[in-house]
Amino acid sequence: MPKILVVDDDPDFVESTRLMLEPHGYEVISAANGDEGLLKVEKEKPDLVILDVIMSTVLDGLSMSQQMRDVPEYKKVPILMVTSIANTDYAALFPTDEYINIHGFLTKPITSEQLLSHVKKLIG
Amino acid sequence: MTELLIVPAHRELSERVHWLIQLRWLAIIGALITIVIANALLPNTLPLVPLVGVTLTIAIYNLCLYLYANRLDKYDFSSRYRQSLIIAHVQITMDLVALTLLLHFAGGLENPFFFYYVLHMITTSILLSRRSSLVYAGLATVLFCGMLVLEARGIIPHYNLKGYRAPSRYAEPMHIFSVSFALASTFFFTAYFASSVMSRLRARTEDLIEANQACELQVQQLAELNEKLKKAEEMRTQFTLLVTHELRAPVAAIHSYLKLILDGYVPPEKQRDILERSERRAREQLDLIADLLELGRIQQKAATDKTVPVQIDEILRGICDMMRTQAQEKGLAFNVEIAPSLPPVKATPDHIKQVWMNLISNAIKYTKPGGSVTVSVSQNPNYVVGEVQDTGIGIAPEYQTRIFDEFFRTDEAKAMERQGTGLGLSIVKRIVEVYGGRIWVESEVGKGSKFTFILPKIS
């Protein structure tokens, strides 16, 4: 069963993501911040990471994706970036894919169709 | 002269001293050539030994001055300036004496080179102040007239330039007087005019330097201001970004939950839980909006509402019972210490109440049952001091300033209390600062925190 790690400090987002993915045969694990996320990446070896851009403390989504890129072993793990910031207005504030290891970008709220199509594209 | 202008003035004097030493080498060569030519034109007339002797003496003291002036460059500015001034005085005096001696040995009154005194007057005016220039005009007059009188009286010998001037002329009183008068007046006028021009030049240079420095200062201030504006703009952008994030998050969560229920992703037994979660998020959103509005209104409220003398202690007494009940419900000890006869502060009562409520409810929220919350009010010479101390989870040093930032909450705080807008302390800080006070926290992780705010007393 493919394993998906959801890193978000909002437990409700984790919960709704779990509700969307589990019926389709994915195992969902979660972490509340970037530090915990990196530990889980190491321990659980997920097939995909869904990452919130802004987590207010410790290590935010961007730095976590950068740290993952720096470790060869994790570099191959695809990252789906999720944010509640409207991408049209603020997309320019974020570094582009050249600099960060991101394979997909979604804006909250996410519909189950959107999420599933992205997940399927990335890990089948 | 201001402190800033001294440096250029110092540099100018020491540069001119060097320049004069260089010129003197040329003058020595010129004097030697003149002696040789004069000797060829008037053979067996000039006393060559004293003339060359005086010229060599000039060369020797110029060498000394040269060595000394070079050594001066290693000194700091103010002592270099003093030394340069001394050198300037010494060399002008020596030059005047040397010129007089050369004139004396080369015919005294008969020698037309006495006009060279005027050159010395000009260099003096360039180097020194007007007063000094006039003093040296006096010295030149005394030296020259003294020589003429002494020669006329026969006290010192007179060297007649045979074949050039009548041998008796040097002793004619009218001639001596007219030449002396004409020359002395020339000295003084030269000194006066040259130093006037110089002082105007100096003043203009100083003005220029001052204007330059003022410009530089302004450029610097503008750059700083620009930097500040840039930073403010960056912070504003950052803030907008955060607000957008914080405002969208609850709505996104509610939307996702509702959509999941509608799409049949939520099994019936889980639906109530999901609805409860949604309701909590909706409430959170309302709180957040209320806090955001509050945060934006503080300044305006402080400006428009009547600020009155407020007794911080009275307001604390007013909310004490409510807070104590909350604390006791959670199993916390609640202590209040109020110092007697506290002076009032200038604020609005609503704002002070908000400060107390926020700090005390935070203390209750982040302290585990069995702990204690202690609230106190006291005073120091200038401020009324409020303190809220707890035995709660504490704040790591790296977050002790960040907790006042909008939306910032530590992971420990979130773990302990899911609900919270992260705006409470921002509001408190803004209120305290709007009334001229300060707030800070001392804390140790696992041991507790102490928030202290001070507000200026009304005297």
Short mmCIF file of C-alpha atoms in Angstrom, two decimals, chain B residues 144-381:
data_model
loop_
_atom_site.label_atom_id
_atom_site.label_comp_id
_atom_site.label_asym_id
_atom_site.label_seq_id
_atom_site.Cartn_x
_atom_site.Cartn_y
_atom_site.Cartn_z
CA PHE B 144 65.34 96.66 6.99
CA CYS B 145 65.15 100.12 8.55
CA GLY B 146 67.41 98.97 11.41
CA MET B 147 70.01 97.86 8.87
CA LEU B 148 69.78 101.17 6.99
CA VAL B 149 70.10 103.25 10.15
CA LEU B 150 72.94 101.17 11.57
CA GLU B 151 74.81 101.40 8.29
CA ALA B 152 74.20 105.19 8.01
CA ARG B 153 75.42 105.67 11.55
CA GLY B 154 78.52 103.61 10.83
CA ILE B 155 77.72 101.13 13.60
CA ILE B 156 77.91 98.28 11.09
CA PRO B 157 79.96 98.49 7.91
CA HIS B 158 78.37 99.50 4.59
CA TYR B 159 79.33 97.63 1.45
CA ASN B 160 79.26 100.07 -1.47
CA LEU B 161 78.44 98.61 -4.87
CA LYS B 162 81.26 100.32 -6.71
CA GLY B 163 80.34 101.45 -10.22
CA TYR B 164 76.61 100.89 -9.58
CA ARG B 165 75.62 103.50 -7.00
CA ALA B 166 77.17 106.67 -5.60
CA PRO B 167 79.13 105.73 -2.46
CA SER B 168 77.56 108.45 -0.28
CA ARG B 169 73.92 107.74 -0.95
CA TYR B 170 73.40 105.21 1.81
CA ALA B 171 73.97 107.95 4.40
CA GLU B 172 71.45 110.48 3.05
CA PRO B 173 68.67 110.76 5.68
CA MET B 174 65.94 111.85 3.21
CA HIS B 175 66.68 108.94 0.91
CA ILE B 176 66.74 106.46 3.77
CA PHE B 177 63.47 107.83 5.08
CA SER B 178 61.63 107.84 1.76
CA VAL B 179 62.74 104.34 0.82
CA SER B 180 61.93 103.01 4.31
CA PHE B 181 58.52 104.62 4.31
CA ALA B 182 57.61 103.42 0.85
CA LEU B 183 58.78 99.92 1.59
CA ALA B 184 57.22 99.67 5.04
CA SER B 185 53.85 100.80 3.71
CA THR B 186 54.17 98.29 0.87
CA PHE B 187 54.83 95.54 3.44
CA PHE B 188 51.76 96.37 5.46
CA PHE B 189 49.45 96.80 2.48
CA THR B 190 50.69 93.60 0.94
CA ALA B 191 50.20 91.72 4.18
CA TYR B 192 46.74 93.20 4.59
CA PHE B 193 45.50 92.54 1.06
CA ALA B 194 47.03 89.11 0.69
CA SER B 195 45.70 87.93 4.03
CA SER B 196 42.24 89.36 3.20
CA VAL B 197 42.13 87.36 0.00
CA MET B 198 43.39 84.28 1.85
CA SER B 199 40.88 84.54 4.66
CA ARG B 200 38.05 84.86 2.17
CA LEU B 201 39.35 81.81 0.34
CA ARG B 202 39.61 79.89 3.58
CA ALA B 203 36.09 80.84 4.56
CA ARG B 204 34.80 79.70 1.20
CA THR B 205 36.66 76.41 1.46
CA GLU B 206 35.17 75.88 4.90
CA ASP B 207 31.69 76.64 3.57
CA LEU B 208 32.23 74.17 0.78
CA ILE B 209 33.45 71.48 3.12
CA GLU B 210 30.56 72.14 5.45
CA ALA B 211 28.05 72.03 2.60
CA ASN B 212 29.63 68.83 1.38
CA GLN B 213 29.39 67.25 4.78
CA ALA B 214 25.78 68.35 5.16
CA CYS B 215 25.04 66.74 1.80
CA GLU B 216 26.75 63.53 2.78
CA LEU B 217 24.81 63.49 6.02
CA GLN B 218 21.56 64.00 4.15
CA VAL B 219 22.38 61.28 1.66
CA GLN B 220 23.06 58.96 4.57
CA GLN B 221 19.79 59.90 6.27
CA LEU B 222 17.88 59.39 3.06
CA ALA B 223 19.46 56.00 2.56
CA GLU B 224 18.53 55.01 6.09
CA LEU B 225 14.99 56.24 5.63
CA ASN B 226 14.72 54.37 2.39
CA GLU B 227 15.95 51.23 4.08
CA LYS B 228 13.33 51.66 6.80
CA LEU B 229 10.57 52.15 4.26
CA LYS B 230 11.69 49.09 2.39
CA LYS B 231 11.64 47.09 5.58
CA ALA B 232 8.19 48.40 6.51
CA GLU B 233 6.93 47.48 3.07
CA GLU B 234 8.43 44.02 3.37
CA MET B 235 6.82 43.57 6.76
CA ARG B 236 3.49 44.73 5.39
CA THR B 237 3.70 42.23 2.54
CA GLN B 238 4.67 39.50 4.99
CA PHE B 239 1.77 40.45 7.23
CA THR B 240 -0.74 40.41 4.37
CA LEU B 241 0.59 37.02 3.36
CA LEU B 242 0.13 35.69 6.87
CA VAL B 243 -3.34 37.16 7.26
CA THR B 244 -4.39 35.61 3.96
CA HIS B 245 -3.04 32.28 5.11
CA GLU B 246 -4.69 32.49 8.50
CA LEU B 247 -8.03 33.61 7.10
CA ARG B 248 -8.16 31.00 4.38
CA ALA B 249 -7.09 28.07 6.54
CA PRO B 250 -10.30 27.71 8.62
CA VAL B 251 -12.59 28.28 5.65
CA ALA B 252 -10.61 25.78 3.61
CA ALA B 253 -10.88 23.23 6.40
CA ILE B 254 -14.64 23.75 6.76
CA HIS B 255 -15.10 23.60 3.02
CA SER B 256 -13.14 20.35 2.75
CA TYR B 257 -15.13 18.74 5.54
CA LEU B 258 -18.49 19.74 4.06
CA LYS B 259 -17.46 18.61 0.61
CA LEU B 260 -16.29 15.27 1.98
CA ILE B 261 -19.61 14.73 3.70
CA LEU B 262 -21.51 15.71 0.54
CA ASP B 263 -19.37 13.44 -1.61
CA GLY B 264 -19.94 10.53 0.74
CA TYR B 265 -16.39 10.16 1.94
CA VAL B 266 -17.40 10.34 5.61
CA PRO B 267 -18.98 7.22 7.13
CA PRO B 268 -22.17 8.07 9.09
CA GLU B 269 -20.63 7.31 12.49
CA LYS B 270 -17.90 9.87 11.83
CA GLN B 271 -20.14 12.62 10.54
CA ARG B 272 -20.92 14.21 13.90
CA ASP B 273 -17.23 14.45 14.74
CA ILE B 274 -16.50 16.11 11.41
CA LEU B 275 -19.36 18.56 11.86
CA GLU B 276 -18.10 19.44 15.33
CA ARG B 277 -14.66 20.05 13.93
CA SER B 278 -16.16 22.30 11.27
CA GLU B 279 -18.13 24.25 13.86
CA ARG B 280 -14.95 24.76 15.91
CA ARG B 281 -13.15 26.10 12.87
CA ALA B 282 -16.01 28.48 12.13
CA ARG B 283 -15.81 29.82 15.68
CA GLU B 284 -12.06 30.14 15.31
CA GLN B 285 -12.55 32.17 12.16
CA LEU B 286 -14.92 34.53 13.98
CA ASP B 287 -12.42 34.98 16.81
CA LEU B 288 -9.67 35.64 14.31
CA ILE B 289 -11.65 38.28 12.50
CA ALA B 290 -12.55 39.95 15.78
CA ASP B 291 -8.89 39.98 16.86
CA LEU B 292 -7.71 41.30 13.52
CA LEU B 293 -10.20 44.13 13.67
CA GLU B 294 -9.10 44.85 17.21
CA LEU B 295 -5.46 44.92 16.23
CA GLY B 296 -6.16 47.39 13.47
CA ARG B 297 -8.24 49.60 15.72
CA ILE B 298 -5.87 50.04 18.66
CA GLN B 299 -4.07 53.06 17.34
CA GLN B 300 -7.24 54.67 16.12
CA LYS B 301 -9.03 53.96 19.38
CA ALA B 302 -6.15 55.35 21.42
CA ALA B 303 -6.26 58.50 19.30
CA THR B 304 -10.02 59.05 19.21
CA ASP B 305 -11.24 57.66 22.53
CA LYS B 306 -10.72 59.85 25.49
CA THR B 307 -7.57 58.79 27.28
CA VAL B 308 -8.28 59.26 30.96
CA PRO B 309 -6.31 58.63 34.11
CA VAL B 310 -6.75 54.90 34.61
CA GLN B 311 -6.09 52.96 37.80
CA ILE B 312 -4.53 49.73 36.56
CA ASP B 313 -5.11 48.13 39.97
CA GLU B 314 -8.84 48.99 39.95
CA ILE B 315 -9.31 47.38 36.57
CA LEU B 316 -7.49 44.28 37.77
CA ARG B 317 -9.77 44.12 40.83
CA GLY B 318 -12.77 44.32 38.51
CA ILE B 319 -11.85 41.18 36.54
CA CYS B 320 -10.20 39.28 39.39
CA ASP B 321 -13.20 37.19 40.42
CA MET B 322 -13.93 36.06 36.90
CA MET B 323 -10.31 35.09 36.33
CA ARG B 324 -10.05 33.35 39.70
CA THR B 325 -13.08 31.22 38.83
CA GLN B 326 -11.49 30.20 35.53
CA ALA B 327 -8.22 29.35 37.25
CA GLN B 328 -9.85 27.37 40.02
CA GLU B 329 -11.98 25.43 37.56
CA LYS B 330 -8.74 24.24 36.02
CA GLY B 331 -7.25 23.44 39.41
CA LEU B 332 -4.80 26.33 39.56
CA ALA B 333 -3.91 28.50 42.54
CA PHE B 334 -4.63 32.17 41.77
CA ASN B 335 -2.83 34.91 43.71
CA VAL B 336 -3.20 38.66 43.39
CA GLU B 337 -0.80 41.18 44.92
CA ILE B 338 -1.71 44.84 44.63
CA ALA B 339 0.62 47.52 46.02
CA PRO B 340 -1.10 50.34 47.95
CA SER B 341 -1.73 53.88 46.63
CA LEU B 342 -0.71 53.39 43.00
CA PRO B 343 -0.80 56.40 40.69
CA PRO B 344 -2.94 56.32 37.54
CA VAL B 345 -1.66 55.92 33.96
CA LYS B 346 -2.96 57.56 30.81
CA ALA B 347 -4.95 55.05 28.76
CA THR B 348 -8.45 53.87 28.00
CA PRO B 349 -10.00 51.49 30.56
CA ASP B 350 -11.09 49.03 27.84
CA HIS B 351 -7.54 48.62 26.62
CA ILE B 352 -6.10 48.07 30.07
CA LYS B 353 -8.80 45.48 30.73
CA GLN B 354 -7.87 43.75 27.51
CA VAL B 355 -4.20 43.64 28.52
CA TRP B 356 -5.03 41.99 31.85
CA MET B 357 -7.55 39.56 30.35
CA ASN B 358 -5.20 38.44 27.60
CA LEU B 359 -2.18 37.95 29.84
CA ILE B 360 -4.10 36.21 32.63
CA SER B 361 -6.09 33.91 30.35
CA ASN B 362 -2.85 32.96 28.57
CA ALA B 363 -1.29 32.12 31.93
CA ILE B 364 -4.30 29.95 32.84
CA LYS B 365 -4.36 28.34 29.40
CA TYR B 366 -0.71 27.30 29.37
CA THR B 367 -0.37 26.09 32.95
CA LYS B 368 -1.17 22.49 33.85
CA PRO B 369 -3.58 21.73 36.73
CA GLY B 370 -1.85 21.98 40.10
CA GLY B 371 0.17 24.99 39.07
CA SER B 372 -0.31 28.59 40.00
CA VAL B 373 -0.89 32.00 38.44
CA THR B 374 0.27 35.12 40.26
CA VAL B 375 -0.79 38.61 39.22
CA SER B 376 0.73 41.74 40.73
CA VAL B 377 0.74 45.50 40.30
CA SER B 378 3.39 47.79 41.77
CA GLN B 379 5.31 50.89 40.84
CA ASN B 380 8.82 52.14 40.25
CA PRO B 381 9.91 55.80 40.03
#
